[in-house]
Coordinates of C-alpha atoms and ligand atoms in Angstrom, one line a residue:
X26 CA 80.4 105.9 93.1
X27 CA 81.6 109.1 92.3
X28 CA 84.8 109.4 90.1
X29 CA 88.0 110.4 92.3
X30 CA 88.1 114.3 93.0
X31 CA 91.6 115.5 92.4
X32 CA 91.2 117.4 95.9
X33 CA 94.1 116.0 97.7
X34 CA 95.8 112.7 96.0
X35 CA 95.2 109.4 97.6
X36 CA 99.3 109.1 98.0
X37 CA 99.5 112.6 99.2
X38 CA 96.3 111.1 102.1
X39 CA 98.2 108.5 103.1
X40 CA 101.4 110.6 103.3
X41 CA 99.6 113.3 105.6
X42 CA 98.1 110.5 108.0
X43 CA 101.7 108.8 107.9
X44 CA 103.5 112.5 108.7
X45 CA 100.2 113.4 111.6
X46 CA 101.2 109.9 113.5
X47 CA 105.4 109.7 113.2
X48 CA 105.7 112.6 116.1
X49 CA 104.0 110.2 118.5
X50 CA 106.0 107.1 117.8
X51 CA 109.6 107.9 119.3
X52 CA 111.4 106.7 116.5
X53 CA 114.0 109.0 114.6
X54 CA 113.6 111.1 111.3
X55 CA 116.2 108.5 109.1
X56 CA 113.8 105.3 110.3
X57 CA 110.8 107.0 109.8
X58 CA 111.8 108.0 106.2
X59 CA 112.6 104.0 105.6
X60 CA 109.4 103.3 106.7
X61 CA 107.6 105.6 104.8
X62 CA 109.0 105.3 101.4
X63 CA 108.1 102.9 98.6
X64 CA 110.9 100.4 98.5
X65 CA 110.5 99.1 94.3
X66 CA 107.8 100.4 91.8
X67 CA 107.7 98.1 89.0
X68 CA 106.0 99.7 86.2
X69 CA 105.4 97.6 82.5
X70 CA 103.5 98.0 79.3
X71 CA 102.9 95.0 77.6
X72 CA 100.9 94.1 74.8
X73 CA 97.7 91.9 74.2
X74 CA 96.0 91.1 71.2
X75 CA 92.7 92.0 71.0
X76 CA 90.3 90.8 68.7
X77 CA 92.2 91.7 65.6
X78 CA 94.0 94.9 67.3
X79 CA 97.2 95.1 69.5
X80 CA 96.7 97.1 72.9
X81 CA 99.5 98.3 75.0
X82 CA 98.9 97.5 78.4
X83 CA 100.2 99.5 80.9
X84 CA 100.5 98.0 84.9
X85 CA 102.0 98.3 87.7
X86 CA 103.7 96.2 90.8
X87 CA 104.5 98.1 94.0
X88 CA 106.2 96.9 96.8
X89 CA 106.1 99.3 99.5
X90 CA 108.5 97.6 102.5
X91 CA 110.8 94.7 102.5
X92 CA 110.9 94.3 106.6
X93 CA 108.9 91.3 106.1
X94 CA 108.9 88.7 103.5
X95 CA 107.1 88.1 101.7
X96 CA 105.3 91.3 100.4
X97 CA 101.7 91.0 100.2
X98 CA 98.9 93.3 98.4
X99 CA 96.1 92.8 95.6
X100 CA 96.0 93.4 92.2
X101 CA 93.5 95.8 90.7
X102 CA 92.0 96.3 87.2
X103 CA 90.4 99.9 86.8
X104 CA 91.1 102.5 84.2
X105 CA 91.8 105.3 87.1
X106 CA 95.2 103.2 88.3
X107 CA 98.2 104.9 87.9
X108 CA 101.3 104.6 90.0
X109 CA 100.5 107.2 92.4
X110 CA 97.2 105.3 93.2
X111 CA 98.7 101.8 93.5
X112 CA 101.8 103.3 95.5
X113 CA 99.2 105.0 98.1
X114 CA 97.7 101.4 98.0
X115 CA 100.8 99.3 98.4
X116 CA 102.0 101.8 101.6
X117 CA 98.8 101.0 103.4
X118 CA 99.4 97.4 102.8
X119 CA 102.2 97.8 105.2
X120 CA 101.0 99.2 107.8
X121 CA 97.7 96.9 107.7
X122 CA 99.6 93.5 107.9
X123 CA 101.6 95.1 110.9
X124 CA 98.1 96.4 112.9
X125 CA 96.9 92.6 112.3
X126 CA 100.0 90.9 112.8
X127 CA 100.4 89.3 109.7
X128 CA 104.1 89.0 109.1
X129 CA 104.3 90.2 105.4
X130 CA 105.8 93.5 103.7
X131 CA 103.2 95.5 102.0
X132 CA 102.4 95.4 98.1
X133 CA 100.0 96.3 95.5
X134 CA 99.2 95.8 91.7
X135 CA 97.5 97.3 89.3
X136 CA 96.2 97.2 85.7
X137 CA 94.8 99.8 83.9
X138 CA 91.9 98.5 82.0
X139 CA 88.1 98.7 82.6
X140 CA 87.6 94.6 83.2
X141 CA 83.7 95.3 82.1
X142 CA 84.9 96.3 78.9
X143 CA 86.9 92.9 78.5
X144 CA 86.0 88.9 77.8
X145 CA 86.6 86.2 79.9
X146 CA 88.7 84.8 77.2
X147 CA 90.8 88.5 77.1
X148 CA 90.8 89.2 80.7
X149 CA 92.4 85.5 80.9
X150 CA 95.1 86.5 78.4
X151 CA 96.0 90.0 80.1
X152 CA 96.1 88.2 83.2
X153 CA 98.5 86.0 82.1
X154 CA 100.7 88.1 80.2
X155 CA 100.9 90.1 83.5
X156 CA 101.8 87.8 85.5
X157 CA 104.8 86.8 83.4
X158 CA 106.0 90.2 83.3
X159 CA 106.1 89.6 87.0
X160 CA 107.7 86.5 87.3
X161 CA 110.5 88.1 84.6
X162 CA 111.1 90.2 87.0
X163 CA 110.8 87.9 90.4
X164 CA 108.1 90.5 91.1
X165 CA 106.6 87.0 91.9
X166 CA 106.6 84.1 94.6
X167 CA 105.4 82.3 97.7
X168 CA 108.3 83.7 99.5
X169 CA 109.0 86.9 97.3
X170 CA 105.4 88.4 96.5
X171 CA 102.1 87.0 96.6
X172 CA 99.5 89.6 94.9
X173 CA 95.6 88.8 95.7
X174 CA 91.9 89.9 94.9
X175 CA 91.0 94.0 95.0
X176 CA 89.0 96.3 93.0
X177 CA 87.9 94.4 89.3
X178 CA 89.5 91.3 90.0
X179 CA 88.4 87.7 91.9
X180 CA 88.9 84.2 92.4
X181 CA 89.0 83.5 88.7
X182 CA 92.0 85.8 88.0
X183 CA 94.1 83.9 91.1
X184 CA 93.7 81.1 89.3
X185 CA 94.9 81.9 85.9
X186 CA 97.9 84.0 88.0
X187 CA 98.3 80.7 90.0
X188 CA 98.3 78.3 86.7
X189 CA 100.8 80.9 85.2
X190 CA 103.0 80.9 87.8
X191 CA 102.7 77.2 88.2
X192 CA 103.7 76.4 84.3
X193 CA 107.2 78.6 84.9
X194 CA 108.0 77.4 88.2
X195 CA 106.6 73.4 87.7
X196 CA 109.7 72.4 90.4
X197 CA 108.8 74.8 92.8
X198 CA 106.6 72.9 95.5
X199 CA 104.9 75.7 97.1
X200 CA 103.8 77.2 94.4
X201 CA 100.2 77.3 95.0
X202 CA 101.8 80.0 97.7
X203 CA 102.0 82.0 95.5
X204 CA 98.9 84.0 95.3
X205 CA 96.0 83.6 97.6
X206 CA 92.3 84.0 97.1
X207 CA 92.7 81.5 94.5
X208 CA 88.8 79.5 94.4
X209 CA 88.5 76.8 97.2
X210 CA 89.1 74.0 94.5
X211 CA 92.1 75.1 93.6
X212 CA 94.4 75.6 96.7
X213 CA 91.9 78.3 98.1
X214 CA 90.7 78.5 101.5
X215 CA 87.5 78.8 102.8
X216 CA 85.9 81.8 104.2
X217 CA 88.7 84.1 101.9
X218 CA 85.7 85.5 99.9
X219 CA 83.6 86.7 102.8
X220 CA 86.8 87.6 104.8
X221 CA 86.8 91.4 103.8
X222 CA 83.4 91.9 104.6
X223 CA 83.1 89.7 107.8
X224 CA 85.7 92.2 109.2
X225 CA 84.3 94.7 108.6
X226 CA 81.6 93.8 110.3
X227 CA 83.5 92.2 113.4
X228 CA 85.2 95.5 113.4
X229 CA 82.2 97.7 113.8
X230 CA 80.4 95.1 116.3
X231 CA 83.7 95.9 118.2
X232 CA 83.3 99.3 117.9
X233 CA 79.5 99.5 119.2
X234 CA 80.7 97.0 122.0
X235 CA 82.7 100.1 124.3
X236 CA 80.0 101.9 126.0
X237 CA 81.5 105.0 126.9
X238 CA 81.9 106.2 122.6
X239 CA 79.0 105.1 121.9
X240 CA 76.9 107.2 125.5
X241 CA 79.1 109.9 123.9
X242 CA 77.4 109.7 120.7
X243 CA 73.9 109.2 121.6
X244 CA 74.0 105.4 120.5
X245 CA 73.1 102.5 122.4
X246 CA 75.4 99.5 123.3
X247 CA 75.5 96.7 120.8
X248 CA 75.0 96.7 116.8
X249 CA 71.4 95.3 117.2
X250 CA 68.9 98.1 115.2
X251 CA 71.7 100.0 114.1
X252 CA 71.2 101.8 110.9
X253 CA 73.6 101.5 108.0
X254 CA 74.4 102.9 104.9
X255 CA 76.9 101.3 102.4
X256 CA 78.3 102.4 99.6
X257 CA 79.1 100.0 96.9
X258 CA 77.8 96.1 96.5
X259 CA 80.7 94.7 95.5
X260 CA 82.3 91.7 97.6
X261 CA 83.2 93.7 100.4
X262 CA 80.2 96.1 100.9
X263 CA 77.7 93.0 100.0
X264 CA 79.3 90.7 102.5
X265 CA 79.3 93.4 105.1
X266 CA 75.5 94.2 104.4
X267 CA 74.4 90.3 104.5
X268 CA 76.0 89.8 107.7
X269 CA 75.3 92.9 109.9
X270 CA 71.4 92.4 108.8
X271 CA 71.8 88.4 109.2
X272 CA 74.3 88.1 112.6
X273 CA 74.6 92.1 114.2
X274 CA 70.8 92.5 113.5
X275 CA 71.2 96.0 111.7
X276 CA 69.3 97.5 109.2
X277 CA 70.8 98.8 106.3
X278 CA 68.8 101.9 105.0
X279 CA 71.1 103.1 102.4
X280 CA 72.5 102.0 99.3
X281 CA 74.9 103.3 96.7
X282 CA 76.0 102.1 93.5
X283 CA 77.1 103.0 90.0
X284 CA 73.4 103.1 88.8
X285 CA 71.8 105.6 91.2
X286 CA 71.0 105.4 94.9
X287 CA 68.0 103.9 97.4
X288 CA 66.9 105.1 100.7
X289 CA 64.4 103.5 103.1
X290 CA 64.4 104.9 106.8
X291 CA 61.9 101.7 107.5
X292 CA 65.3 99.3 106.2
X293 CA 66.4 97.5 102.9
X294 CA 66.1 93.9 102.9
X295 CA 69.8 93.7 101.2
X296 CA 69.8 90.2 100.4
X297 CA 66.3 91.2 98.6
X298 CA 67.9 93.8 97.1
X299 CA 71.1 91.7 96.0
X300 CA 68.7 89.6 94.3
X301 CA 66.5 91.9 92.7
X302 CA 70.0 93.9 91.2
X303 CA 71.0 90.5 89.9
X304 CA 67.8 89.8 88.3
X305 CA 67.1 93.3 86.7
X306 CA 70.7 94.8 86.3
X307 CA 70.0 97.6 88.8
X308 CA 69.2 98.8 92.4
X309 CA 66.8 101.7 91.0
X310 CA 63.3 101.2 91.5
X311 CA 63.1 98.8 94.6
X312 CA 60.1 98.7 96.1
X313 CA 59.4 100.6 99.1
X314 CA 62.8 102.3 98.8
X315 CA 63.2 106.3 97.1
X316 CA 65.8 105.9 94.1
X317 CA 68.4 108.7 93.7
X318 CA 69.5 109.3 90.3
X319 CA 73.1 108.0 89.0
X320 CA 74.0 111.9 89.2
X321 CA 72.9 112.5 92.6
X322 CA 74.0 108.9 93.9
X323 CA 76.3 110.4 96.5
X324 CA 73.8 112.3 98.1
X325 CA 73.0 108.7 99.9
X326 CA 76.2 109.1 102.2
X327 CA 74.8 112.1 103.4
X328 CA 71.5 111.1 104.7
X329 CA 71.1 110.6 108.6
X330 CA 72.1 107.1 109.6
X331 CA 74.2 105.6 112.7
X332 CA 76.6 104.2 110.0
X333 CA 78.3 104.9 106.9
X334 CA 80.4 102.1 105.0
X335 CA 82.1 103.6 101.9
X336 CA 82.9 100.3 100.4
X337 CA 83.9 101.1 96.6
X338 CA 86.8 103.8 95.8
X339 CA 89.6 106.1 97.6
X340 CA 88.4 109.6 98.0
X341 CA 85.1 109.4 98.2
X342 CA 84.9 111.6 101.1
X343 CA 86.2 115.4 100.7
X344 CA 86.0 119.0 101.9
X345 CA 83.4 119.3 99.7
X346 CA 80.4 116.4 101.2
X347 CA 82.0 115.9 104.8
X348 CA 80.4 119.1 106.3
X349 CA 76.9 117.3 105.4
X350 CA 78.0 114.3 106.0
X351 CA 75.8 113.0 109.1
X352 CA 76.6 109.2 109.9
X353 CA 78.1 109.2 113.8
X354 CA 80.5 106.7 112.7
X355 CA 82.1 105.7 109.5
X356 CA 83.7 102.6 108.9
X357 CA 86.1 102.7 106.1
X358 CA 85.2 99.3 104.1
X359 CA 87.3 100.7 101.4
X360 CA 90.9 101.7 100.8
X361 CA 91.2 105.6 101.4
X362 CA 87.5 106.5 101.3
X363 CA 88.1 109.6 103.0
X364 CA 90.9 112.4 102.2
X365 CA 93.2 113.8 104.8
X366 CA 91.3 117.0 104.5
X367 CA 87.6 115.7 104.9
X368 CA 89.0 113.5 108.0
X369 CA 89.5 117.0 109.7
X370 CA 86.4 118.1 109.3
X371 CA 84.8 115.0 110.3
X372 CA 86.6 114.5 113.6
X373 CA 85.9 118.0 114.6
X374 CA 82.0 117.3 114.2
X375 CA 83.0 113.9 116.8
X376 CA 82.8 111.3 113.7
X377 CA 83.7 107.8 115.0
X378 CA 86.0 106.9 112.4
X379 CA 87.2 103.3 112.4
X380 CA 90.1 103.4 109.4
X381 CA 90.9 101.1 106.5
X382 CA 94.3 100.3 107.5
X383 CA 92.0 97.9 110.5
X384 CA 88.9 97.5 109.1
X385 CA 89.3 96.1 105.9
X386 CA 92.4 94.2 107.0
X387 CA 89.9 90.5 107.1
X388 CA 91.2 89.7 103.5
X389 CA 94.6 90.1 104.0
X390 CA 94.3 88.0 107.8
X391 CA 92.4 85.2 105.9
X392 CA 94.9 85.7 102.7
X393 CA 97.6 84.5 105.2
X394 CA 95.9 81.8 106.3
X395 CA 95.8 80.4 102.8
X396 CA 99.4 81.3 102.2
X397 CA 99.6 79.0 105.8
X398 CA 97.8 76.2 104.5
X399 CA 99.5 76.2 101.4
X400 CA 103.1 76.1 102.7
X401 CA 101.7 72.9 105.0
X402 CA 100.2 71.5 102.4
X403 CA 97.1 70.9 104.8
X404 CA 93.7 71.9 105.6
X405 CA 92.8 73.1 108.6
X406 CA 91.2 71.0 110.8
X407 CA 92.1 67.9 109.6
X408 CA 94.3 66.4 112.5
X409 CA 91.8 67.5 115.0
X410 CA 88.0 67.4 114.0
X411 CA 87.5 63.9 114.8
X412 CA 89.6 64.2 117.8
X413 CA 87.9 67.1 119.4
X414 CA 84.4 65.4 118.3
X415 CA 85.1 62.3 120.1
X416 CA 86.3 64.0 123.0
X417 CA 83.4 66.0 123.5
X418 CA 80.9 62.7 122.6
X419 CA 82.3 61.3 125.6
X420 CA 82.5 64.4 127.9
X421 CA 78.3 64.0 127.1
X422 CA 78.2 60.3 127.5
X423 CA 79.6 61.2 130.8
X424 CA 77.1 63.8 131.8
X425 CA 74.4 61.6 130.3
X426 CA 75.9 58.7 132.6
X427 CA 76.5 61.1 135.9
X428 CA 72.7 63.0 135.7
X429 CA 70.8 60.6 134.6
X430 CA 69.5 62.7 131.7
X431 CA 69.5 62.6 127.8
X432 CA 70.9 65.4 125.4
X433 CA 68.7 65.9 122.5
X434 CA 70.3 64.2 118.8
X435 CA 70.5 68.4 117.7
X436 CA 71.8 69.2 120.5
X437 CA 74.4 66.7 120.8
X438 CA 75.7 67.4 117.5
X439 CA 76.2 71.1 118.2
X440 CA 78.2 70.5 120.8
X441 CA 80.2 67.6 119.4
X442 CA 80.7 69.3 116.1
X443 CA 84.5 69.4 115.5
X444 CA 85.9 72.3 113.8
X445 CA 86.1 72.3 110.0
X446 CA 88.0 74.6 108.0
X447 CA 85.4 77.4 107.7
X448 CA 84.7 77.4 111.6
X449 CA 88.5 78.1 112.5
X450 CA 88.9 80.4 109.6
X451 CA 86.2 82.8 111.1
X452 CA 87.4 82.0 114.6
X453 CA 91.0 82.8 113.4
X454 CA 89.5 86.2 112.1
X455 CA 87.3 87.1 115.0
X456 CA 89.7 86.9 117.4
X457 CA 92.5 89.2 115.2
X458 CA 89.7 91.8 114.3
X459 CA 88.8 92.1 118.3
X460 CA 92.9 91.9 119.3
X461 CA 93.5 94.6 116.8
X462 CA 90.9 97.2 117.9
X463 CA 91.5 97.3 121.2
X464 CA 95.3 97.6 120.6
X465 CA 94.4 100.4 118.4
X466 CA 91.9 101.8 120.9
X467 CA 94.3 101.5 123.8
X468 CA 97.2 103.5 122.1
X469 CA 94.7 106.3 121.2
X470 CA 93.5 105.9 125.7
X471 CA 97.7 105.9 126.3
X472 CA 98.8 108.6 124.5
X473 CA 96.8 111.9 125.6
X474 CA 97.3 113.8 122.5
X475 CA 96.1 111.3 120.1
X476 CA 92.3 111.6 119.6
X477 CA 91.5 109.6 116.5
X478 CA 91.5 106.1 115.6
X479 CA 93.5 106.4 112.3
X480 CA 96.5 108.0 113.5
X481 CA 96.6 105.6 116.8
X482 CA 96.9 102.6 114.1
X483 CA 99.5 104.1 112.4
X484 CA 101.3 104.4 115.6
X485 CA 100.9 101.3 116.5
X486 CA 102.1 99.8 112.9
X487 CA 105.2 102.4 112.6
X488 CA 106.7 101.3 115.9
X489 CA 105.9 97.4 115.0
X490 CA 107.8 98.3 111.7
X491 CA 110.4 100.4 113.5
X492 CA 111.5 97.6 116.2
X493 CA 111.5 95.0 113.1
X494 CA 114.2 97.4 111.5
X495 CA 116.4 97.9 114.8
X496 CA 116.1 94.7 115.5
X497 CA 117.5 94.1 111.7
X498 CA 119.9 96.0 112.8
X499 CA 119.8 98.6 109.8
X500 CA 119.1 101.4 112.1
X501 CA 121.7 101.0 114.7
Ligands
LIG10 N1 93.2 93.6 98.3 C1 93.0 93.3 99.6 C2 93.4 94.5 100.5 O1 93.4 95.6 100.0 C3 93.5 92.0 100.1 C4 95.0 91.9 100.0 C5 95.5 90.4 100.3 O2 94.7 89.6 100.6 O3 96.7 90.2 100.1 O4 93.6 94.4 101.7

């Protein structure tokens, strides 16, 4: 990953895609400036002992829109965080939970630390001293704010912010509401840790699934021998690899990382590759593949591919790499992987750009869920697995009975499987993924002057925003 260019700031990105798509929604200058605005920006230092030193923290909580309740966002430890970053995060927090129809406000946190730098044992202690500065606050809360994995932080740090929470709040019965990608064993949900990835992927199946842009791009229908190139293995770019190789049959031909680069036009085996980088520490130097220096690591995005995933950082993609860019669709993984500026350019060379504010909106849809299932106190599935097996065990006793046949023991058991919690998770997630695209697609078909994908989701999520508002009554 390259280090963010200072070309145009992420905040100032999200600002000019915002400003591009508020002519097209109807709605008023004073509404529009609601919308757009950060509604609180919490920002703390705190100390943390360190071995035998004192460090000063410093971290941020931004809640972007208070429409919807609660406020919903991830909480980030990198050393580049600063409030502009986690305020251009938190906005498109907003306008993602409105394209999927998750009924939450937008949020965002951030710490600025390196986490590799860190021990389990301190990352556990700024974690928790964090999250108290929240909950001093009521920055905190299954019905106030409910912060979950991003960039340097996992399942281990939603449990420490859970177990925090829960040790101030012991009366508060919901509390394992609030936070979510919290491991499965405590309070989690399955599915949440391939949910960012798995969307992505049932994004860009749905993307290769409309013949006419795909004819107009010189691709065939259908993801199968599609070639991808991702940047960044981290959860959401490793998850996305494994399962377009594994269930969209597409070969990933690319990769980049911190550590260098790999390219093989004959196709990376990436769950290979995800082995051989956990057994050796590195990508470089896997057979069959050329290795790009660390220095010359980006030069991967610009080889020829049908795909591009940027899957690590915001700006990623500027003025200065999109004119040799020469993926025919892009499908932001990450949050802000492409400036405002480079986006021009690559929609004038007829880039299919499927944005962030859709495609990367699988962790916050399977977030809710677990936010769901921890307000009912219940798994899914467990008032009708049994039923719905039953049910279909006789519907094939009755076609065994009626055709004098027998249905094989496998077979039987596929059909009769009830659903468990993982099945309707992905089920839930499919079907929002598809819903959402084609909403998105058919406001960009509607409206004759919009010819992108991005600014026909922010359309779409402004006037979802905008009618919550009126119908608030705030905006008479
Ligand atoms: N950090 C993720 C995002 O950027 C997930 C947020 C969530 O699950 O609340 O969408």
């Amino acid at each position: 990953m390259t280090e963010p260019t200072a070309q145009v700031s992420f905040y100032q990105s999200v600002i000019n895609y915002f400003d591009k798509a508020a002519p097209h929604t109807g709605l008023h200058k004073g509404l529009l400036g609601q919308i757009k605005t950060c509604n609180s920006v919490y920002r703390m230092h705190f100390p943390v002992k360190i071995g035998s030193e004192y460090q000063v923290i410093e971290a941020y909580r931004v809640q972007h829109s208070h429409h919807r309740l609660p406020t919903k966002g991830g909480i980030r430890y990198s050393i580049h965080v600063s409030q502009e970053e986690v305020m251009a995060l938190a906005t498109l927090m907003t306008f993602k939970c409105a394209i999927v129809n998750v009924p939450f406000g937008g949020a965002k946190g951030g710490v600025k630390i390196n986490p590799w730098e860190y021990t389990p044992g301190q990352l556990e202690k700024i974690t928790r001293r964090y999250t108290t500065e929240l909950i001093k606050r009521n920055f905190i809360g299954p019905s106030i704010d409910v912060p979950a994995p991003d960039y340097g932080t996992g399942s281990r740090e939603m449990a420490w912010i859970y177990d925090t929470y829960r040790t101030f709040k012991e009366n508060d019965i919901d509390a394992a509401g609030c936070v979510t990608g919290k491991p499965v064993t405590q309070h989690g949900i399955w599915g949440r840790d391939e949910a960012t990835g798995r969307g992505v992927y049932y994004g860009i199946r749905e993307a290769c699934n409309h013949k006419e842009d795909m004819t107009s791009r010189g691709m065939s229908l259908g993801t199968s021998g599609k070639t991808m190139i991702i940047q960044g293995l981290g959860n959401v770019g490793s998850f996305t690899g494994r399962i377009a190789q594994s269930e969209g049959d597409m070969k990933i031909i690319g990769v980049s990382e911190m550590e260098g680069g790999l390219y093989n036009p004959k196709g990376i085996d990436i769950f290979k590759l995800l082995d051989y980088r956990r057994e050796t520490g590195s990508i470089l130097g896997f057979p069959g593949a050329k290795s790009f220096e660390k220095k010359d690591r980006t030069k991967v995005l610009e080889q020829e591919c049908d795909i591009l995933v940027p899957a690590a950082l915001e700006n990623q993609i500027t003025t200065e790499n999109a004119p040799n860019i020469k993926a025919k669709i892009i499908a932001e993984a990450a949050n802000g992987p492409i400036t405002s500026k480079g986006e021009e350019i690559l929609l004038e060379k007829g880039v299919l750009i499927i944005p962030d504010l859709f495609l990367n909106a699988g962790g916050v849809t399977v977030s809710y869920f677990e936010w769901l299932k921890n307000l009912s106190h219940m798994r899914f599935g467990r008032m009708e697995k049994r039923f719905n097996q039953n049910t279909y065990d006789s519907l094939i006793n009755l076609i065994e009975d009626t055709t004098k046949s027998t249905i094989g023991e496998r077979e039987r058991r596929v059909i009769a499987k009830g659903a468990d919690e993982i099945d309707l998770v992905r089920s839930g997630l499919e079907e929002t993924m598809i819903t959402s695209y084609n909403e998105i697609r058919e406001t960009m078909k509607r409206k004759k002057k919009i010819t992108d994908l991005r600014t026909a989701a922010f359309v779409g999520a402004i006037q979802k925003i905008g009618s919550d508002y009126l119908n608030m009554g705030v905006f008479p």
